[in-house]
XYZ file of C-alpha atoms in Angstrom:
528
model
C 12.647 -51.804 -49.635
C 12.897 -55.135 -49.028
C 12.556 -58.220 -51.722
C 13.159 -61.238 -49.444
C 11.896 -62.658 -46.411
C 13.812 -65.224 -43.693
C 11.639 -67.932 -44.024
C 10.974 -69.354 -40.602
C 7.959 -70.979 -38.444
C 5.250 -68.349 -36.501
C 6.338 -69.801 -33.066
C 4.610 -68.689 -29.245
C 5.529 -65.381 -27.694
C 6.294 -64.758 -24.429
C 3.673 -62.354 -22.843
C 5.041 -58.766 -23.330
C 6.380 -56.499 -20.115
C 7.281 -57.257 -16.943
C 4.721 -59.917 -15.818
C 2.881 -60.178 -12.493
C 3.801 -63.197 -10.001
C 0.993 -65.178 -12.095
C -1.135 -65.096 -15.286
C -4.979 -64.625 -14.384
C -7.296 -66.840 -16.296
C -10.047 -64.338 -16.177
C -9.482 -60.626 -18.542
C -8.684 -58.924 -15.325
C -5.419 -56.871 -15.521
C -3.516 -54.851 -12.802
C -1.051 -52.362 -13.800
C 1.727 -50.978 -11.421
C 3.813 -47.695 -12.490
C 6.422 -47.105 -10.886
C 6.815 -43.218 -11.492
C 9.826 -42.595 -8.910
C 11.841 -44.513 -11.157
C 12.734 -43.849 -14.707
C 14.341 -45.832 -17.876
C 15.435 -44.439 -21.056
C 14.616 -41.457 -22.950
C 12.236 -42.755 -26.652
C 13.572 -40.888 -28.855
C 11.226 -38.816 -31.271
C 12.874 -40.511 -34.097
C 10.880 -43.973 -33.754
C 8.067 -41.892 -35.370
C 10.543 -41.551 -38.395
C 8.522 -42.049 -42.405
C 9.893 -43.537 -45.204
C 9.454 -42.294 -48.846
C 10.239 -44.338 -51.721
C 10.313 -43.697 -55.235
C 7.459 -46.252 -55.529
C 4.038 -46.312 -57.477
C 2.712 -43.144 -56.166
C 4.363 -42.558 -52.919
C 5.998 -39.849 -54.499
C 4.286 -38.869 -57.383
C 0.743 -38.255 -56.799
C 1.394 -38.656 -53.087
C 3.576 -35.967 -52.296
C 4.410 -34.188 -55.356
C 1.513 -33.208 -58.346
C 3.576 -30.341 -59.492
C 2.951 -26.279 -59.406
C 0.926 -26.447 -62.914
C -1.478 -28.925 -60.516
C -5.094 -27.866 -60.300
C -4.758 -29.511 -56.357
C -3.439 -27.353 -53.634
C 0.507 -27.110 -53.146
C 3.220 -24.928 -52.466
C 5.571 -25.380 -55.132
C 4.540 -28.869 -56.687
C 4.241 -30.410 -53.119
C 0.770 -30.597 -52.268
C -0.708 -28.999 -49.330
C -3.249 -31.348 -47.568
C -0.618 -33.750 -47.101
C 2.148 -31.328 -45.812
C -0.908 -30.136 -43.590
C -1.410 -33.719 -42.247
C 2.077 -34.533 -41.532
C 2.851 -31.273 -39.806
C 0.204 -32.141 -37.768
C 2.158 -35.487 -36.605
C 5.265 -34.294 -35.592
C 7.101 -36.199 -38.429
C 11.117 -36.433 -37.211
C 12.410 -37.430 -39.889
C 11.897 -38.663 -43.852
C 14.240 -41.581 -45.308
C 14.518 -41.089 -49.326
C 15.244 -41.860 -52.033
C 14.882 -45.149 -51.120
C 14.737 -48.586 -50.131
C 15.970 -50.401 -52.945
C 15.485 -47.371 -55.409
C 18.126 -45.796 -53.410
C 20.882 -47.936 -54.909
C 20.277 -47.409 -58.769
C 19.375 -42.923 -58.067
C 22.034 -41.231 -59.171
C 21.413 -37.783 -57.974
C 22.331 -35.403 -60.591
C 19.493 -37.054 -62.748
C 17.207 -34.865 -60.181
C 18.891 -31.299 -60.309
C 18.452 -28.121 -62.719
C 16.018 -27.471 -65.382
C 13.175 -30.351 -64.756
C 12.437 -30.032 -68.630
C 16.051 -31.493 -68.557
C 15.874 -34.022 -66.120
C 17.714 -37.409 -66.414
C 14.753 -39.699 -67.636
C 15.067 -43.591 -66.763
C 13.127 -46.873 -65.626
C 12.158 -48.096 -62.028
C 13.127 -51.005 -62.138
C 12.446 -52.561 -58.923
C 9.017 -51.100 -58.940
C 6.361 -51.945 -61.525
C 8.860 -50.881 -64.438
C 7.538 -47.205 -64.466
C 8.733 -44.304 -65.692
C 10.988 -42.004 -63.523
C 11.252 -37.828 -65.003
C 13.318 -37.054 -61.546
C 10.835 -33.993 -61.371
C 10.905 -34.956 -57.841
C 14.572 -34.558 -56.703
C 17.297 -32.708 -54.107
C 15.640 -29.383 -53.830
C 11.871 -30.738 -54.214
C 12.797 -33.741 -51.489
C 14.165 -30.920 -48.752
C 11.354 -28.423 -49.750
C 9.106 -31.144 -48.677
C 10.843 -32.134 -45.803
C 11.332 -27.961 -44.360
C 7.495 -27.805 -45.720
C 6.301 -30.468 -42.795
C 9.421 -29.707 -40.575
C 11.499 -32.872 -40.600
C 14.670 -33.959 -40.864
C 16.324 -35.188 -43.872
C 17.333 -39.270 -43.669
C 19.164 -39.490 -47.124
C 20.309 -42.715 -48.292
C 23.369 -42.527 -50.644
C 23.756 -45.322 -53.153
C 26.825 -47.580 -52.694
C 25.285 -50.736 -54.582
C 25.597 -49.066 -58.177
C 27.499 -45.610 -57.233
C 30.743 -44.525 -56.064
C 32.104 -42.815 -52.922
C 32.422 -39.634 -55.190
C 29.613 -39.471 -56.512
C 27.994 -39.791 -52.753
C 30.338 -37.169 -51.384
C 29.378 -34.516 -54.198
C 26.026 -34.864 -53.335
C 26.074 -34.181 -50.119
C 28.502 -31.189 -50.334
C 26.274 -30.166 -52.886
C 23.357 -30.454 -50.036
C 25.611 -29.189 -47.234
C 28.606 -26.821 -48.475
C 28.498 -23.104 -48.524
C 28.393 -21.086 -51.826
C 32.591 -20.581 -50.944
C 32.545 -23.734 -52.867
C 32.075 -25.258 -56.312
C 29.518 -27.551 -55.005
C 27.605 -24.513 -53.049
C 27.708 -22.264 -56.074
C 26.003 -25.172 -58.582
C 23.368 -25.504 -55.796
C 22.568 -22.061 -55.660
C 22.770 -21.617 -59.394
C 19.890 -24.042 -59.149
C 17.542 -22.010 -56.785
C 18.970 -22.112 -52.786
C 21.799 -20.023 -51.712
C 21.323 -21.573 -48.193
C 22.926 -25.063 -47.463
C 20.989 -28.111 -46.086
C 21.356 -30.464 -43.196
C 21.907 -33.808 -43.267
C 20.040 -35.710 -39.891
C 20.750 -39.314 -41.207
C 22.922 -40.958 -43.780
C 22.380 -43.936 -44.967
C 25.160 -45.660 -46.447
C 23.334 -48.088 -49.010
C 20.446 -49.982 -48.405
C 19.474 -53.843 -48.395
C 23.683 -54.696 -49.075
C 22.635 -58.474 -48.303
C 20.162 -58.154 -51.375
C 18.383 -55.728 -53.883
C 21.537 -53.062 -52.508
C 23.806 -55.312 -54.150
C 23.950 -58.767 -52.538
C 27.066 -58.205 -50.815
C 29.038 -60.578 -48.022
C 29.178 -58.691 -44.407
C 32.855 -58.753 -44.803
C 32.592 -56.908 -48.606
C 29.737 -54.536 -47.555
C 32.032 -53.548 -44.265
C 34.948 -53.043 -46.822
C 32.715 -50.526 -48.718
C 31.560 -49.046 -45.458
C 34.648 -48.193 -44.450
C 35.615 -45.407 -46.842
C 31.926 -44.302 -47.521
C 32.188 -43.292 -43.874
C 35.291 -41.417 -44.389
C 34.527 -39.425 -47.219
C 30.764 -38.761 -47.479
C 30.328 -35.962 -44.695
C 28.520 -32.897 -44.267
C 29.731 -29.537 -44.988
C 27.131 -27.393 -43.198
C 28.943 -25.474 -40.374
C 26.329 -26.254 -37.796
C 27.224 -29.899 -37.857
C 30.569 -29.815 -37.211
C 30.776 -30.901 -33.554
C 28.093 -33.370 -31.415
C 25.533 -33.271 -31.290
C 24.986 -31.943 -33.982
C 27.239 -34.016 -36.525
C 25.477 -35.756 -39.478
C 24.698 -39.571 -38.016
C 25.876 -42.409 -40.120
C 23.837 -45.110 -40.618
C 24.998 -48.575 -41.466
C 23.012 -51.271 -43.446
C 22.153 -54.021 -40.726
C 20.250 -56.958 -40.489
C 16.818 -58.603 -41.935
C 15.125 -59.870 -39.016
C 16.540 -62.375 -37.096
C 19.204 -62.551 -39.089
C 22.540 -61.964 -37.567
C 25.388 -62.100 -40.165
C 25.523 -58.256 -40.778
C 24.931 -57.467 -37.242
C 28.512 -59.169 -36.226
C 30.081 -57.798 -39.660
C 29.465 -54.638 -39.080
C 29.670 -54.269 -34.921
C 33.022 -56.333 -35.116
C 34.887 -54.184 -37.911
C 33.265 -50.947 -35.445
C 34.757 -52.503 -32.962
C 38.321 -52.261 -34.660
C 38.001 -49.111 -36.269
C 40.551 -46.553 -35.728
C 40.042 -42.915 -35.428
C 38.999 -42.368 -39.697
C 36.019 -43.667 -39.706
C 32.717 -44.208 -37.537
C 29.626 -44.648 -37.566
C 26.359 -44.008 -35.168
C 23.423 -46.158 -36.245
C 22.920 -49.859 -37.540
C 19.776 -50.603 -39.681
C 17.237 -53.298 -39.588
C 14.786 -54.277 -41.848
C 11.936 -56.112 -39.957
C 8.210 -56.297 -42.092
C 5.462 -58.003 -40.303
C 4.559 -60.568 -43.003
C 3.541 -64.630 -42.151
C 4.702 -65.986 -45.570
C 6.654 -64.620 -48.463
C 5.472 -63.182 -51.330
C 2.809 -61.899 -49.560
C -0.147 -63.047 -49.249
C -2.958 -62.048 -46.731
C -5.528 -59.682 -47.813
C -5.871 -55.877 -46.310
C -9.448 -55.666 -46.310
C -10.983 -59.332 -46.540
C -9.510 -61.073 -43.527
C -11.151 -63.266 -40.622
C -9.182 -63.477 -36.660
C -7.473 -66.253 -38.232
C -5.517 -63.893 -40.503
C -5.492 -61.156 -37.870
C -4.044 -63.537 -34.914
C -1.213 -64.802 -37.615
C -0.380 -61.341 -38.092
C -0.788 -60.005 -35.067
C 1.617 -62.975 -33.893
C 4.324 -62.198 -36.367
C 4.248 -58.796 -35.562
C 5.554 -59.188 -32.165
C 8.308 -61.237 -33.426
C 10.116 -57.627 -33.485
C 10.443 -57.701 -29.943
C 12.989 -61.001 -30.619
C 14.302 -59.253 -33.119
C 15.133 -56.294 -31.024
C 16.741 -58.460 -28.081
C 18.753 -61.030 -30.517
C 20.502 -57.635 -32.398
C 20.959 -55.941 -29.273
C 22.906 -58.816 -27.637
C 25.275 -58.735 -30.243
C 25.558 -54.969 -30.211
C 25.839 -55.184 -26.691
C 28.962 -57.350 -26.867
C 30.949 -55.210 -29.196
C 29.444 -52.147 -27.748
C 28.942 -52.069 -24.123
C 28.234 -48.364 -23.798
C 25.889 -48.014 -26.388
C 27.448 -45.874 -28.764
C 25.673 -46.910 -31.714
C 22.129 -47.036 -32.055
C 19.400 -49.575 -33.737
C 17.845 -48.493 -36.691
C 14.655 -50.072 -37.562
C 14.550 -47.642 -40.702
C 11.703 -50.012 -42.600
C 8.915 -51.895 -40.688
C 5.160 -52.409 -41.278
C 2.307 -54.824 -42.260
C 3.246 -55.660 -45.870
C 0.150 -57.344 -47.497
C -1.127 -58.381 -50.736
C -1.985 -55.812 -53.346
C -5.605 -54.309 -53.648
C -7.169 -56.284 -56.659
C -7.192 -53.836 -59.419
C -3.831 -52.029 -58.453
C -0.899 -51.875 -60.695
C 1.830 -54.849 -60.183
C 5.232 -53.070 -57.945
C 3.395 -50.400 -56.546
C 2.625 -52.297 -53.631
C -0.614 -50.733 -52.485
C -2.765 -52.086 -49.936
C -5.595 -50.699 -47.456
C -5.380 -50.334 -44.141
C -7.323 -51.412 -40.942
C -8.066 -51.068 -37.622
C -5.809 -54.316 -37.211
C -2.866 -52.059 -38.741
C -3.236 -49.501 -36.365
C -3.199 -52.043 -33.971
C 0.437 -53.479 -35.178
C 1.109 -49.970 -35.689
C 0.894 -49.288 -31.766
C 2.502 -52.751 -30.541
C 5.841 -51.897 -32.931
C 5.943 -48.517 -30.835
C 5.789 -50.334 -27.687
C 8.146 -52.740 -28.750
C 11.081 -49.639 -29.445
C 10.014 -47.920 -26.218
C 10.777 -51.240 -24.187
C 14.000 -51.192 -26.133
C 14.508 -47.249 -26.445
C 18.279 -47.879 -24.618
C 19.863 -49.352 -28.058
C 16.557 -48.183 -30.786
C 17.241 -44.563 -31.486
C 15.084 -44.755 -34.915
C 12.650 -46.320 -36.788
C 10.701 -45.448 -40.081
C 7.619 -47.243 -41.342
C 7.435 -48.092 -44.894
C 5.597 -45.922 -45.990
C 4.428 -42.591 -45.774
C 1.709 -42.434 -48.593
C 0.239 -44.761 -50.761
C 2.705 -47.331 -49.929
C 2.194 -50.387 -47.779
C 1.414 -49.789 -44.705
C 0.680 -45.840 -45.248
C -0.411 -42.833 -43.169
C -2.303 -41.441 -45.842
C -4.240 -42.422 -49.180
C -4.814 -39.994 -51.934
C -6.920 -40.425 -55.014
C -5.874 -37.412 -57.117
C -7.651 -34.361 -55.371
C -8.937 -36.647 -52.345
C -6.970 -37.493 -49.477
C -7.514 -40.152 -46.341
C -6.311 -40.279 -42.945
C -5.438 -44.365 -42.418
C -6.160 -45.724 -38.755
C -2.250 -46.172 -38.533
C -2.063 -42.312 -38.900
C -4.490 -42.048 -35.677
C -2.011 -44.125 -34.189
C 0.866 -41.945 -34.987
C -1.111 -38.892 -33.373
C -2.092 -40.374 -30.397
C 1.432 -41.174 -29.787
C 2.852 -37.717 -29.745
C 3.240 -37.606 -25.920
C 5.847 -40.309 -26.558
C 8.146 -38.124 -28.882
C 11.228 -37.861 -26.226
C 9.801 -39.462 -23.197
C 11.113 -41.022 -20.407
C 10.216 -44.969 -19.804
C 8.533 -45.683 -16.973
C 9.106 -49.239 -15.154
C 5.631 -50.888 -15.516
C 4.658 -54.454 -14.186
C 1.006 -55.891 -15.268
C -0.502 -59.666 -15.527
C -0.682 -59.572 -19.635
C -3.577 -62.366 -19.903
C -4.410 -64.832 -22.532
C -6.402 -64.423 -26.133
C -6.328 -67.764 -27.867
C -7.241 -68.098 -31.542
C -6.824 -71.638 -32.568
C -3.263 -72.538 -32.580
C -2.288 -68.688 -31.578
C -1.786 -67.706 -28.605
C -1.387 -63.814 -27.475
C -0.799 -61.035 -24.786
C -4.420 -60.079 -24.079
C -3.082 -56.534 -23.642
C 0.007 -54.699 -23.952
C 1.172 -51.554 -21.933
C 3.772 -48.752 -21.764
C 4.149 -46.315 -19.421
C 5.971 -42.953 -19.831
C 6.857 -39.465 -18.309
C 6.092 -36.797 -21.216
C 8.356 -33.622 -21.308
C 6.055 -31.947 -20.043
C 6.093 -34.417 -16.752
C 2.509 -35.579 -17.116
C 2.228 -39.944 -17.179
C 1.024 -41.341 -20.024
C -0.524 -44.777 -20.185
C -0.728 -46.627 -23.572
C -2.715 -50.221 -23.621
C -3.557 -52.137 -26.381
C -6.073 -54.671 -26.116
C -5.148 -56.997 -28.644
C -7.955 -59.617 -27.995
C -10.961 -58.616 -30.926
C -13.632 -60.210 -29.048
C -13.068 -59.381 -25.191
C -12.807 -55.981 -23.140
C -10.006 -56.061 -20.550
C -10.996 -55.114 -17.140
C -7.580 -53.058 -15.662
C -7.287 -51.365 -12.683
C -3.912 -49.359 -12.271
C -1.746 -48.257 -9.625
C 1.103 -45.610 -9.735
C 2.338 -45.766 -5.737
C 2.826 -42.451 -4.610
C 0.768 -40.931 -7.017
C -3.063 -40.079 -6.127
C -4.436 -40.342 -9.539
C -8.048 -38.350 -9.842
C -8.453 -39.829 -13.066
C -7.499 -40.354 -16.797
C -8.163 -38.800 -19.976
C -7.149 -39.515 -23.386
C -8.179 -41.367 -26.660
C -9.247 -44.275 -27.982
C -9.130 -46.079 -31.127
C -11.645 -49.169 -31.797
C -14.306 -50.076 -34.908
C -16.634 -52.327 -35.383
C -14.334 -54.890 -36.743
C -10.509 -55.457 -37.019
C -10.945 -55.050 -40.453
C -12.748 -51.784 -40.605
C -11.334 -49.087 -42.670
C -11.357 -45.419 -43.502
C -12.794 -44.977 -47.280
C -13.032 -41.642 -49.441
C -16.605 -42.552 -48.803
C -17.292 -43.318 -45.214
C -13.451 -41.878 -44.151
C -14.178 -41.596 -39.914
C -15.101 -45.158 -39.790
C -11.746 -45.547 -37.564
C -10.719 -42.120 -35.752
C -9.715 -41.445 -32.088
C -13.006 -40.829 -29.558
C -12.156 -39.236 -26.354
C -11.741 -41.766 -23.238
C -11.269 -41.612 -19.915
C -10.781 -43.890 -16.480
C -12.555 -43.205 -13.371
C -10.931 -42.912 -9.851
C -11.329 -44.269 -6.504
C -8.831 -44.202 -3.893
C -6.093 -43.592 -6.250
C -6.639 -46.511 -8.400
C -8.061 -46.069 -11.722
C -10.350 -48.223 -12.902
C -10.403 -48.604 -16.806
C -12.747 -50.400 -19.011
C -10.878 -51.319 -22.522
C -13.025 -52.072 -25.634
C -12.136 -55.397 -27.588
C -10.117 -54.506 -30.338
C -8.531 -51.013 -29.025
C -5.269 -48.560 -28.635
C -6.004 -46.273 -26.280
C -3.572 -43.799 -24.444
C -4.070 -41.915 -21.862
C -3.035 -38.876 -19.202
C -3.166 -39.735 -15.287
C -4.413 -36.706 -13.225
C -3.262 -36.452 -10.717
């Protein structure tokens, strides 16, 4: 989890997409699909979580252990497994973040009466018992079928240490490390998806130089591998991850791609990181609940700075990797915002809005444009936690806006880009100046075309009429997500003030015709 922020002025965006041969000055958009052509495959794993050992991500969150008078299956509680079943989630990155590089794993094996007991240090000083660890973490993850992103800690452990706990994950019961795991409860090895080897190097993961953390990398990537005897040849081996870059930052981005670049035939690796938060000034400082358009244009604004991001990192991947062997990471992203008054100091929780689920939608644009080099991403984080998909208040649980977003997205989960071209528009909030929408277009696996649009402007509806030539569309039906403000938000109180309403686009001649509220995600299936 990051600590730091590249300090750096908010400056203009270029309008998103493939513009038209001119901007209209009117809200009047045309969209053009062109479905005989296709671009890259998004893969599923941009819808990737992230849980942290962090105020009560975890504790609370996920886990309330089996003695808990809420409902779980074995400690891990059972509305939220529900919920994130219901999502699709690809993948969960733990332990951490910067937790990640002080966990030493064996704390969180055997007996729980016998834990290793210590102090988060990096979050709000509390107590860790490690009741949540190795078994509990993959329960979870089998629980709302994901995949298991581990990050191993190189900032404060050793290569051993790293490669017994994965053969302890991975290894058969042939072994040492198979028979202590077993001993503790599960015969059966694990798999490994993702490693991540360290987290944050450039700063809470240890502050290290490119050049040092690529010395570390090196033999990390050698030794730490997985055992399990289903991911011993591609596709299914385990995928190392590298620590990358902090936004536009592009010192670890040439470290690591150049020393890849000169490996030999020991080592490898398949993903770089980045660690991109939408946040205006550091610490942070704009409110989740109490916030005018000045606040939500500023945000809104440095949001899209990812897509900068995306191309600077990418054009220095591209140089040392042509073919695209190695894929972009962005394994923490979100709105990170002050803490709700009240709230303990390090836990880092905040509310979240309509204006969230709005970010929430342009990031996933953003990695579909770019789904040729971003082959993950995981927001920070799944409950509790910044920008989360869900709140819980001991029994109670909430479904954030940002969660809608995540389920109206499903159609996008291994897609095929679509070439789109559209006349973006203008929304203008004092010095800020915006896309008035934003669009994607995609082929679904199941070969239906999706549309999603984003209206980003709070106070206009966008006229759009859209074209797919050699389609004849009949019509369009989907969901919507808008509220009365950009600020609205779900409550345990009043907790549907933001959910999806069906939506749909009228027909005539093959054009659809599509009126977009102010302030909106919406996606939607062409008929056709």
């Amino acid at each position: 989890m990051k600590k730091r922020f590249l300090a750096g002025a908010v400056i203009a965006l270029s309008i998103l997409g493939t513009p038209a041969a001119a901007q209209r000055s009117d809200n009047a958009t045309t969209i053009t699909i062109d479905a005989a052509k296709q671009g890259a495959k998004i893969d599923r794993n941009i819808f990737g979580q992230f849980a942290e050992h962090l105020g009560t991500g975890i504790y609370g969150g996920v886990w309330v252990g089996p003695d808990s008078t809420i409902p779980n299956v074995r400690g891990i509680r059972s509305d939220v497994v529900a919920a994130l079943r219901a999502i699709h989630v690809p993948n969960v990155r733990w332990p951490g973040g910067c937790f990640a590089d002080e966990y030493h794993w064996r704390d969180g094996i055997g007996d729980p009466a016998k834990r290793g007991v210590s102090v988060n240090w990096n979050w709000g000083g509390a107590t860790e018992n490690n009741a949540f660890g190795t078994h509990e973490f993959f329960d979870f993850a089998n629980q709302i079928g994901a995949d298991a992103y581990v990050s191993v800690n190189v900032g404060s452990g050793t290569i051993k240490e790293a490669s017994d706990w994965i053969a302890y994950i991975t290894a058969d019961d042939r072994t040492t490390a198979g028979q202590e795991r077993a001993a503790n409860g599960q015969r059966e090895p694990w798999t490994v998806k993702f490693l991540g080897i360290g987290n944050e190097s450039w700063g809470c993961g240890g502050n290290m130089r490119p050049q040092y953390y690529t010395d570390q990398l090196k033999p990390y990537a050698r030794f730490v591998r997985s055992f399990h005897p289903n991911q011993q040849a591609a596709p299914n081996t385990m995928q190392r991850i590298a620590v990358g870059p902090s936004d536009g930052d592009p010192a670890y981005t040439e470290g690591v791609m150049k020393a890849w670049s000169e490996k030999d035939w020991s080592w490898d690796i398949e993903g770089l990181s980045l660690h991109s938060y939408t946040v205006v000034r550091w610490p942070p400082a704009y409110d989740s609940v109490n916030f005018g358009e000045q606040e939500y244009a500023e945000l809104t604004q440095a949001t899209l700075r990812m897509e900068d991001h995306l191309k600077t990192h990418s054009a220095i991947m591209d140089k040392y990797d042509p073919e695209k062997k190695v894929g972009l990471i962005v394994d923490e992203w979100g709105v990170w915002l002050a803490k709700l008054p009240g709230t303990q100091e390090g836990f880092l929780q905040q509310q979240n809005s309509l204006r969230d689920a709005m970010i929430a939608a342009l990031n996933f644009n953003i990695f579909a444009r770019h789904a040729d080099r971003v082959r993950g991403a995981n927001i920070a984080q799944m409950v509790n936690v910044l920008q989360a998909m869900i709140l819980t208040d001991g029994e109670k649980m909430l479904l954030t806006p940002t969660y809608y977003i995540h389920q109206m997205y499903l159609p996008f989960q291994d897609a095929t880009l679509l070439p789109v071209s559209f006349n973006a528009g203008e929304y203008r909030q004092g010095t800020v100046v915006l896309p008035h929408v934003d669009v994607v277009a995609v082929r679904a696996n199941d070969g239906k075309l999706w549309l999603s649009l984003v209206n980003l402007d709070p106070n206009r509806q966008a006229s759009i009429e859209v074209e797919v030539p050699g389609v004849a569309a009949r019509g369009a039906s989907g969901t919507v997500l808008t509220a009365p403000q950009v600020n609205s938000v779900n409550t345990f109180a009043a907790p549907n003030t933001v959910v999806p309403r069906p939506f749909s686009a009228r027909a005539n001649g093959g054009t659809l015709t599509i009126e977009l509220p102010a302030k909106s995600v919406a996606m939607l299936a062409i008929e056709q």
